[in-house]
Amino acid sequence: MVVLLEQLTSDFPGAPGQQGPGRSVISGPCRSGAPNPQRSPQMSVTQTEKTGARTDEAATLITGARERIDALDDRIIGLIQERMAVSAVIQESRIASGGRRVNLNREMEVLAHYRDALGKPGTALAMTMLELCRGRI
Ligand SMILES: C=C(O[C@@H]1C=C(C(=O)O)C=C[C@H]1O)C(=O)O
């Protein structure tokens, strides 16, 4: 499954780095199973398979950058959980006062905020986040 995900996310034709200037084309012996002259013996097959890199240098860079991404994702998830808790306080207060859980005018403001910052995918991200915070409507 891990290998499949790796292929899906980094080896499909439209993946970042698959096209355009600066992409090094690997051909010849590497593809036919013969030893890759760019890959040193110290580099474990596991690391190259995990990163999709063809050189030690790229594998090291990718491994370090992925650790940063994992740390960022942990913080993003923590912030989303914090947002869910704050949103719940608002919703419970409004419901207790006799109002409704959902306030569409406010949700439009949130959607516009994300769209202005991140473009069209920002809207989709905000919709998912709103669903996490108030459930499906
Ligand atoms: C948190 C609120 O309640 C609901 C949840 C929202 C959110 O999580 O951003 C926005 C609007 C409401 O549907 C609010 O009104 O501010």
mmCIF file with all atom_site columns, C-alpha atoms and ligand atoms in Angstrom:
data_model
loop_
_atom_site.group_PDB
_atom_site.id
_atom_site.type_symbol
_atom_site.label_atom_id
_atom_site.label_alt_id
_atom_site.label_comp_id
_atom_site.label_asym_id
_atom_site.label_entity_id
_atom_site.label_seq_id
_atom_site.pdbx_PDB_ins_code
_atom_site.Cartn_x
_atom_site.Cartn_y
_atom_site.Cartn_z
_atom_site.occupancy
_atom_site.B_iso_or_equiv
_atom_site.pdbx_formal_charge
_atom_site.auth_seq_id
_atom_site.auth_comp_id
_atom_site.auth_asym_id
_atom_site.auth_atom_id
_atom_site.pdbx_PDB_model_num
ATOM   1   C CA  . MET A 1 1   ? 0.000   0.000  0.000   1.00 0.00 ? 1   MET A CA  1
ATOM   2   C CA  . VAL A 1 2   ? 2.841   2.364  0.807   1.00 0.00 ? 2   VAL A CA  1
ATOM   3   C CA  . VAL A 1 3   ? 4.446   1.631  -2.538  1.00 0.00 ? 3   VAL A CA  1
ATOM   4   C CA  . LEU A 1 4   ? 1.134   2.201  -4.292  1.00 0.00 ? 4   LEU A CA  1
ATOM   5   C CA  . LEU A 1 5   ? 0.661   5.559  -2.563  1.00 0.00 ? 5   LEU A CA  1
ATOM   6   C CA  . GLU A 1 6   ? 4.203   6.548  -3.512  1.00 0.00 ? 6   GLU A CA  1
ATOM   7   C CA  . GLN A 1 7   ? 3.461   5.787  -7.133  1.00 0.00 ? 7   GLN A CA  1
ATOM   8   C CA  . LEU A 1 8   ? 0.194   7.661  -7.010  1.00 0.00 ? 8   LEU A CA  1
ATOM   9   C CA  . THR A 1 9   ? 1.666   10.782 -5.450  1.00 0.00 ? 9   THR A CA  1
ATOM   10  C CA  . SER A 1 10  ? 5.039   11.135 -7.094  1.00 0.00 ? 10  SER A CA  1
ATOM   11  C CA  . ASP A 1 11  ? 5.351   8.966  -10.147 1.00 0.00 ? 11  ASP A CA  1
ATOM   12  C CA  . PHE A 1 12  ? 2.204   9.786  -12.035 1.00 0.00 ? 12  PHE A CA  1
ATOM   13  C CA  . PRO A 1 13  ? 2.794   11.791 -15.251 1.00 0.00 ? 13  PRO A CA  1
ATOM   14  C CA  . GLY A 1 14  ? 1.535   15.121 -13.919 1.00 0.00 ? 14  GLY A CA  1
ATOM   15  C CA  . ALA A 1 15  ? 3.373   15.000 -10.606 1.00 0.00 ? 15  ALA A CA  1
ATOM   16  C CA  . PRO A 1 16  ? 5.584   17.949 -9.640  1.00 0.00 ? 16  PRO A CA  1
ATOM   17  C CA  . GLY A 1 17  ? 9.004   17.443 -11.162 1.00 0.00 ? 17  GLY A CA  1
ATOM   18  C CA  . GLN A 1 18  ? 7.780   15.044 -13.803 1.00 0.00 ? 18  GLN A CA  1
ATOM   19  C CA  . GLN A 1 19  ? 7.801   17.689 -16.525 1.00 0.00 ? 19  GLN A CA  1
ATOM   20  C CA  . GLY A 1 20  ? 9.372   20.978 -17.411 1.00 0.00 ? 20  GLY A CA  1
ATOM   21  C CA  . PRO A 1 21  ? 12.850  22.399 -17.215 1.00 0.00 ? 21  PRO A CA  1
ATOM   22  C CA  . GLY A 1 22  ? 15.349  21.038 -14.772 1.00 0.00 ? 22  GLY A CA  1
ATOM   23  C CA  . ARG A 1 23  ? 14.007  17.524 -14.605 1.00 0.00 ? 23  ARG A CA  1
ATOM   24  C CA  . SER A 1 24  ? 16.795  15.020 -14.990 1.00 0.00 ? 24  SER A CA  1
ATOM   25  C CA  . VAL A 1 25  ? 15.859  12.133 -17.208 1.00 0.00 ? 25  VAL A CA  1
ATOM   26  C CA  . ILE A 1 26  ? 16.893  8.741  -15.926 1.00 0.00 ? 26  ILE A CA  1
ATOM   27  C CA  . SER A 1 27  ? 17.409  6.240  -18.695 1.00 0.00 ? 27  SER A CA  1
ATOM   28  C CA  . GLY A 1 28  ? 19.511  3.301  -19.740 1.00 0.00 ? 28  GLY A CA  1
ATOM   29  C CA  . PRO A 1 29  ? 20.866  0.892  -17.123 1.00 0.00 ? 29  PRO A CA  1
ATOM   30  C CA  . CYS A 1 30  ? 18.629  2.163  -14.333 1.00 0.00 ? 30  CYS A CA  1
ATOM   31  C CA  . ARG A 1 31  ? 15.532  1.145  -16.197 1.00 0.00 ? 31  ARG A CA  1
ATOM   32  C CA  . SER A 1 32  ? 16.869  -2.221 -17.260 1.00 0.00 ? 32  SER A CA  1
ATOM   33  C CA  . GLY A 1 33  ? 17.772  -3.322 -13.744 1.00 0.00 ? 33  GLY A CA  1
ATOM   34  C CA  . ALA A 1 34  ? 21.529  -2.833 -14.004 1.00 0.00 ? 34  ALA A CA  1
ATOM   35  C CA  . PRO A 1 35  ? 23.248  -0.892 -11.172 1.00 0.00 ? 35  PRO A CA  1
ATOM   36  C CA  . ASN A 1 36  ? 22.545  2.827  -11.117 1.00 0.00 ? 36  ASN A CA  1
ATOM   37  C CA  . PRO A 1 37  ? 25.877  4.651  -11.248 1.00 0.00 ? 37  PRO A CA  1
ATOM   38  C CA  . GLN A 1 38  ? 24.364  7.639  -9.388  1.00 0.00 ? 38  GLN A CA  1
ATOM   39  C CA  . ARG A 1 39  ? 23.204  5.535  -6.443  1.00 0.00 ? 39  ARG A CA  1
ATOM   40  C CA  . SER A 1 40  ? 25.932  4.803  -3.936  1.00 0.00 ? 40  SER A CA  1
ATOM   41  C CA  . PRO A 1 41  ? 26.135  1.379  -2.231  1.00 0.00 ? 41  PRO A CA  1
ATOM   42  C CA  . GLN A 1 42  ? 25.463  3.008  1.157   1.00 0.00 ? 42  GLN A CA  1
ATOM   43  C CA  . MET A 1 43  ? 22.044  4.186  0.094   1.00 0.00 ? 43  MET A CA  1
ATOM   44  C CA  . SER A 1 44  ? 19.470  1.663  1.176   1.00 0.00 ? 44  SER A CA  1
ATOM   45  C CA  . VAL A 1 45  ? 16.926  0.490  -1.344  1.00 0.00 ? 45  VAL A CA  1
ATOM   46  C CA  . THR A 1 46  ? 14.290  1.295  1.234   1.00 0.00 ? 46  THR A CA  1
ATOM   47  C CA  . GLN A 1 47  ? 15.212  4.971  1.256   1.00 0.00 ? 47  GLN A CA  1
ATOM   48  C CA  . THR A 1 48  ? 15.197  5.288  -2.514  1.00 0.00 ? 48  THR A CA  1
ATOM   49  C CA  . GLU A 1 49  ? 11.903  3.443  -2.740  1.00 0.00 ? 49  GLU A CA  1
ATOM   50  C CA  . LYS A 1 50  ? 10.381  5.577  -0.011  1.00 0.00 ? 50  LYS A CA  1
ATOM   51  C CA  . THR A 1 51  ? 11.432  8.875  -1.574  1.00 0.00 ? 51  THR A CA  1
ATOM   52  C CA  . GLY A 1 52  ? 11.390  8.034  -5.259  1.00 0.00 ? 52  GLY A CA  1
ATOM   53  C CA  . ALA A 1 53  ? 14.786  9.760  -5.567  1.00 0.00 ? 53  ALA A CA  1
ATOM   54  C CA  . ARG A 1 54  ? 17.521  8.521  -7.860  1.00 0.00 ? 54  ARG A CA  1
ATOM   55  C CA  . THR A 1 55  ? 20.459  9.986  -5.965  1.00 0.00 ? 55  THR A CA  1
ATOM   56  C CA  . ASP A 1 56  ? 21.657  10.052 -2.341  1.00 0.00 ? 56  ASP A CA  1
ATOM   57  C CA  . GLU A 1 57  ? 21.525  13.838 -2.347  1.00 0.00 ? 57  GLU A CA  1
ATOM   58  C CA  . ALA A 1 58  ? 17.913  13.976 -3.449  1.00 0.00 ? 58  ALA A CA  1
ATOM   59  C CA  . ALA A 1 59  ? 16.887  11.170 -1.067  1.00 0.00 ? 59  ALA A CA  1
ATOM   60  C CA  . THR A 1 60  ? 18.483  12.996 1.878   1.00 0.00 ? 60  THR A CA  1
ATOM   61  C CA  . LEU A 1 61  ? 16.821  16.281 0.970   1.00 0.00 ? 61  LEU A CA  1
ATOM   62  C CA  . ILE A 1 62  ? 13.421  14.632 0.515   1.00 0.00 ? 62  ILE A CA  1
ATOM   63  C CA  . THR A 1 63  ? 13.671  12.703 3.786   1.00 0.00 ? 63  THR A CA  1
ATOM   64  C CA  . GLY A 1 64  ? 14.468  15.886 5.731   1.00 0.00 ? 64  GLY A CA  1
ATOM   65  C CA  . ALA A 1 65  ? 11.794  17.920 3.994   1.00 0.00 ? 65  ALA A CA  1
ATOM   66  C CA  . ARG A 1 66  ? 9.218   15.167 4.658   1.00 0.00 ? 66  ARG A CA  1
ATOM   67  C CA  . GLU A 1 67  ? 10.025  15.361 8.363   1.00 0.00 ? 67  GLU A CA  1
ATOM   68  C CA  . ARG A 1 68  ? 9.252   19.080 8.221   1.00 0.00 ? 68  ARG A CA  1
ATOM   69  C CA  . ILE A 1 69  ? 5.997   18.358 6.382   1.00 0.00 ? 69  ILE A CA  1
ATOM   70  C CA  . ASP A 1 70  ? 5.004   15.765 9.001   1.00 0.00 ? 70  ASP A CA  1
ATOM   71  C CA  . ALA A 1 71  ? 5.686   18.322 11.753  1.00 0.00 ? 71  ALA A CA  1
ATOM   72  C CA  . LEU A 1 72  ? 3.685   20.974 9.882   1.00 0.00 ? 72  LEU A CA  1
ATOM   73  C CA  . ASP A 1 73  ? 0.802   18.523 9.393   1.00 0.00 ? 73  ASP A CA  1
ATOM   74  C CA  . ASP A 1 74  ? 0.798   17.790 13.138  1.00 0.00 ? 74  ASP A CA  1
ATOM   75  C CA  . ARG A 1 75  ? 0.507   21.522 13.831  1.00 0.00 ? 75  ARG A CA  1
ATOM   76  C CA  . ILE A 1 76  ? -2.196  21.993 11.189  1.00 0.00 ? 76  ILE A CA  1
ATOM   77  C CA  . ILE A 1 77  ? -4.211  19.105 12.655  1.00 0.00 ? 77  ILE A CA  1
ATOM   78  C CA  . GLY A 1 78  ? -3.797  20.585 16.138  1.00 0.00 ? 78  GLY A CA  1
ATOM   79  C CA  . LEU A 1 79  ? -5.002  23.977 14.903  1.00 0.00 ? 79  LEU A CA  1
ATOM   80  C CA  . ILE A 1 80  ? -8.010  22.389 13.196  1.00 0.00 ? 80  ILE A CA  1
ATOM   81  C CA  . GLN A 1 81  ? -8.889  20.588 16.434  1.00 0.00 ? 81  GLN A CA  1
ATOM   82  C CA  . GLU A 1 82  ? -8.558  23.865 18.324  1.00 0.00 ? 82  GLU A CA  1
ATOM   83  C CA  . ARG A 1 83  ? -10.782 25.551 15.746  1.00 0.00 ? 83  ARG A CA  1
ATOM   84  C CA  . MET A 1 84  ? -13.382 22.781 16.117  1.00 0.00 ? 84  MET A CA  1
ATOM   85  C CA  . ALA A 1 85  ? -13.470 23.338 19.875  1.00 0.00 ? 85  ALA A CA  1
ATOM   86  C CA  . VAL A 1 86  ? -13.910 27.126 19.543  1.00 0.00 ? 86  VAL A CA  1
ATOM   87  C CA  . SER A 1 87  ? -16.558 26.653 16.859  1.00 0.00 ? 87  SER A CA  1
ATOM   88  C CA  . ALA A 1 88  ? -18.430 24.228 19.139  1.00 0.00 ? 88  ALA A CA  1
ATOM   89  C CA  . VAL A 1 89  ? -18.517 26.816 21.931  1.00 0.00 ? 89  VAL A CA  1
ATOM   90  C CA  . ILE A 1 90  ? -20.105 29.335 19.543  1.00 0.00 ? 90  ILE A CA  1
ATOM   91  C CA  . GLN A 1 91  ? -22.632 26.841 18.174  1.00 0.00 ? 91  GLN A CA  1
ATOM   92  C CA  . GLU A 1 92  ? -23.663 25.591 21.629  1.00 0.00 ? 92  GLU A CA  1
ATOM   93  C CA  . SER A 1 93  ? -24.050 29.130 22.896  1.00 0.00 ? 93  SER A CA  1
ATOM   94  C CA  . ARG A 1 94  ? -26.217 30.113 19.947  1.00 0.00 ? 94  ARG A CA  1
ATOM   95  C CA  . ILE A 1 95  ? -28.366 26.979 20.245  1.00 0.00 ? 95  ILE A CA  1
ATOM   96  C CA  . ALA A 1 96  ? -28.760 27.501 24.016  1.00 0.00 ? 96  ALA A CA  1
ATOM   97  C CA  . SER A 1 97  ? -29.945 31.055 23.297  1.00 0.00 ? 97  SER A CA  1
ATOM   98  C CA  . GLY A 1 98  ? -32.641 29.707 20.980  1.00 0.00 ? 98  GLY A CA  1
ATOM   99  C CA  . GLY A 1 99  ? -30.763 30.172 17.695  1.00 0.00 ? 99  GLY A CA  1
ATOM   100 C CA  . ARG A 1 100 ? -29.588 27.732 15.042  1.00 0.00 ? 100 ARG A CA  1
ATOM   101 C CA  . ARG A 1 101 ? -26.343 25.821 14.869  1.00 0.00 ? 101 ARG A CA  1
ATOM   102 C CA  . VAL A 1 102 ? -25.456 27.112 11.401  1.00 0.00 ? 102 VAL A CA  1
ATOM   103 C CA  . ASN A 1 103 ? -24.982 30.715 10.330  1.00 0.00 ? 103 ASN A CA  1
ATOM   104 C CA  . LEU A 1 104 ? -24.642 30.829 6.555   1.00 0.00 ? 104 LEU A CA  1
ATOM   105 C CA  . ASN A 1 105 ? -23.655 34.516 6.337   1.00 0.00 ? 105 ASN A CA  1
ATOM   106 C CA  . ARG A 1 106 ? -20.676 33.857 8.583   1.00 0.00 ? 106 ARG A CA  1
ATOM   107 C CA  . GLU A 1 107 ? -19.796 30.735 6.581   1.00 0.00 ? 107 GLU A CA  1
ATOM   108 C CA  . MET A 1 108 ? -19.735 32.834 3.397   1.00 0.00 ? 108 MET A CA  1
ATOM   109 C CA  . GLU A 1 109 ? -17.195 35.125 5.083   1.00 0.00 ? 109 GLU A CA  1
ATOM   110 C CA  . VAL A 1 110 ? -15.043 32.132 6.054   1.00 0.00 ? 110 VAL A CA  1
ATOM   111 C CA  . LEU A 1 111 ? -15.234 30.689 2.525   1.00 0.00 ? 111 LEU A CA  1
ATOM   112 C CA  . ALA A 1 112 ? -14.268 34.046 0.985   1.00 0.00 ? 112 ALA A CA  1
ATOM   113 C CA  . HIS A 1 113 ? -11.336 34.364 3.383   1.00 0.00 ? 113 HIS A CA  1
ATOM   114 C CA  . TYR A 1 114 ? -9.910  31.018 2.268   1.00 0.00 ? 114 TYR A CA  1
ATOM   115 C CA  . ARG A 1 115 ? -10.668 31.620 -1.404  1.00 0.00 ? 115 ARG A CA  1
ATOM   116 C CA  . ASP A 1 116 ? -8.944  35.016 -1.325  1.00 0.00 ? 116 ASP A CA  1
ATOM   117 C CA  . ALA A 1 117 ? -5.867  33.476 0.298   1.00 0.00 ? 117 ALA A CA  1
ATOM   118 C CA  . LEU A 1 118 ? -5.657  30.167 -1.584  1.00 0.00 ? 118 LEU A CA  1
ATOM   119 C CA  . GLY A 1 119 ? -7.805  30.422 -4.701  1.00 0.00 ? 119 GLY A CA  1
ATOM   120 C CA  . LYS A 1 120 ? -10.505 27.959 -5.734  1.00 0.00 ? 120 LYS A CA  1
ATOM   121 C CA  . PRO A 1 121 ? -9.036  24.979 -3.825  1.00 0.00 ? 121 PRO A CA  1
ATOM   122 C CA  . GLY A 1 122 ? -9.171  27.201 -0.735  1.00 0.00 ? 122 GLY A CA  1
ATOM   123 C CA  . THR A 1 123 ? -12.947 27.183 -1.002  1.00 0.00 ? 123 THR A CA  1
ATOM   124 C CA  . ALA A 1 124 ? -13.004 23.374 -1.036  1.00 0.00 ? 124 ALA A CA  1
ATOM   125 C CA  . LEU A 1 125 ? -10.629 23.292 1.925   1.00 0.00 ? 125 LEU A CA  1
ATOM   126 C CA  . ALA A 1 126 ? -12.826 25.715 3.876   1.00 0.00 ? 126 ALA A CA  1
ATOM   127 C CA  . MET A 1 127 ? -15.956 23.684 3.090   1.00 0.00 ? 127 MET A CA  1
ATOM   128 C CA  . THR A 1 128 ? -14.291 20.558 4.467   1.00 0.00 ? 128 THR A CA  1
ATOM   129 C CA  . MET A 1 129 ? -13.177 22.458 7.535   1.00 0.00 ? 129 MET A CA  1
ATOM   130 C CA  . LEU A 1 130 ? -16.659 23.871 8.116   1.00 0.00 ? 130 LEU A CA  1
ATOM   131 C CA  . GLU A 1 131 ? -18.055 20.344 7.851   1.00 0.00 ? 131 GLU A CA  1
ATOM   132 C CA  . LEU A 1 132 ? -15.555 19.210 10.467  1.00 0.00 ? 132 LEU A CA  1
ATOM   133 C CA  . CYS A 1 133 ? -16.604 22.092 12.727  1.00 0.00 ? 133 CYS A CA  1
ATOM   134 C CA  . ARG A 1 134 ? -20.390 21.978 12.456  1.00 0.00 ? 134 ARG A CA  1
ATOM   135 C CA  . GLY A 1 135 ? -21.198 18.655 10.779  1.00 0.00 ? 135 GLY A CA  1
ATOM   136 C CA  . ARG A 1 136 ? -22.995 18.126 7.490   1.00 0.00 ? 136 ARG A CA  1
ATOM   137 C CA  . ILE A 1 137 ? -25.868 20.365 6.455   1.00 0.00 ? 137 ILE A CA  1
HETATM 138 C C1  . LIG B 2 .   ? -18.672 29.181 14.647  1.00 0.00 ? 1   LIG B C1  1
HETATM 139 C C2  . LIG B 2 .   ? -19.848 29.611 14.193  1.00 0.00 ? 1   LIG B C2  1
HETATM 140 O O1  . LIG B 2 .   ? -20.911 28.753 13.933  1.00 0.00 ? 1   LIG B O1  1
HETATM 141 C C3  . LIG B 2 .   ? -20.942 27.922 12.772  1.00 0.00 ? 1   LIG B C3  1
HETATM 142 C C4  . LIG B 2 .   ? -19.590 27.431 12.437  1.00 0.00 ? 1   LIG B C4  1
HETATM 143 C C5  . LIG B 2 .   ? -18.760 28.224 11.704  1.00 0.00 ? 1   LIG B C5  1
HETATM 144 C C6  . LIG B 2 .   ? -17.292 27.963 11.666  1.00 0.00 ? 1   LIG B C6  1
HETATM 145 O O2  . LIG B 2 .   ? -16.851 26.906 12.154  1.00 0.00 ? 1   LIG B O2  1
HETATM 146 O O3  . LIG B 2 .   ? -16.550 28.843 11.193  1.00 0.00 ? 1   LIG B O3  1
HETATM 147 C C7  . LIG B 2 .   ? -19.268 29.319 10.977  1.00 0.00 ? 1   LIG B C7  1
HETATM 148 C C8  . LIG B 2 .   ? -20.590 29.585 10.966  1.00 0.00 ? 1   LIG B C8  1
HETATM 149 C C9  . LIG B 2 .   ? -21.591 28.738 11.663  1.00 0.00 ? 1   LIG B C9  1
HETATM 150 O O4  . LIG B 2 .   ? -22.218 27.904 10.722  1.00 0.00 ? 1   LIG B O4  1
HETATM 151 C C10 . LIG B 2 .   ? -20.095 31.057 13.976  1.00 0.00 ? 1   LIG B C10 1
HETATM 152 O O5  . LIG B 2 .   ? -21.245 31.444 13.762  1.00 0.00 ? 1   LIG B O5  1
HETATM 153 O O6  . LIG B 2 .   ? -19.130 31.835 14.043  1.00 0.00 ? 1   LIG B O6  1
#
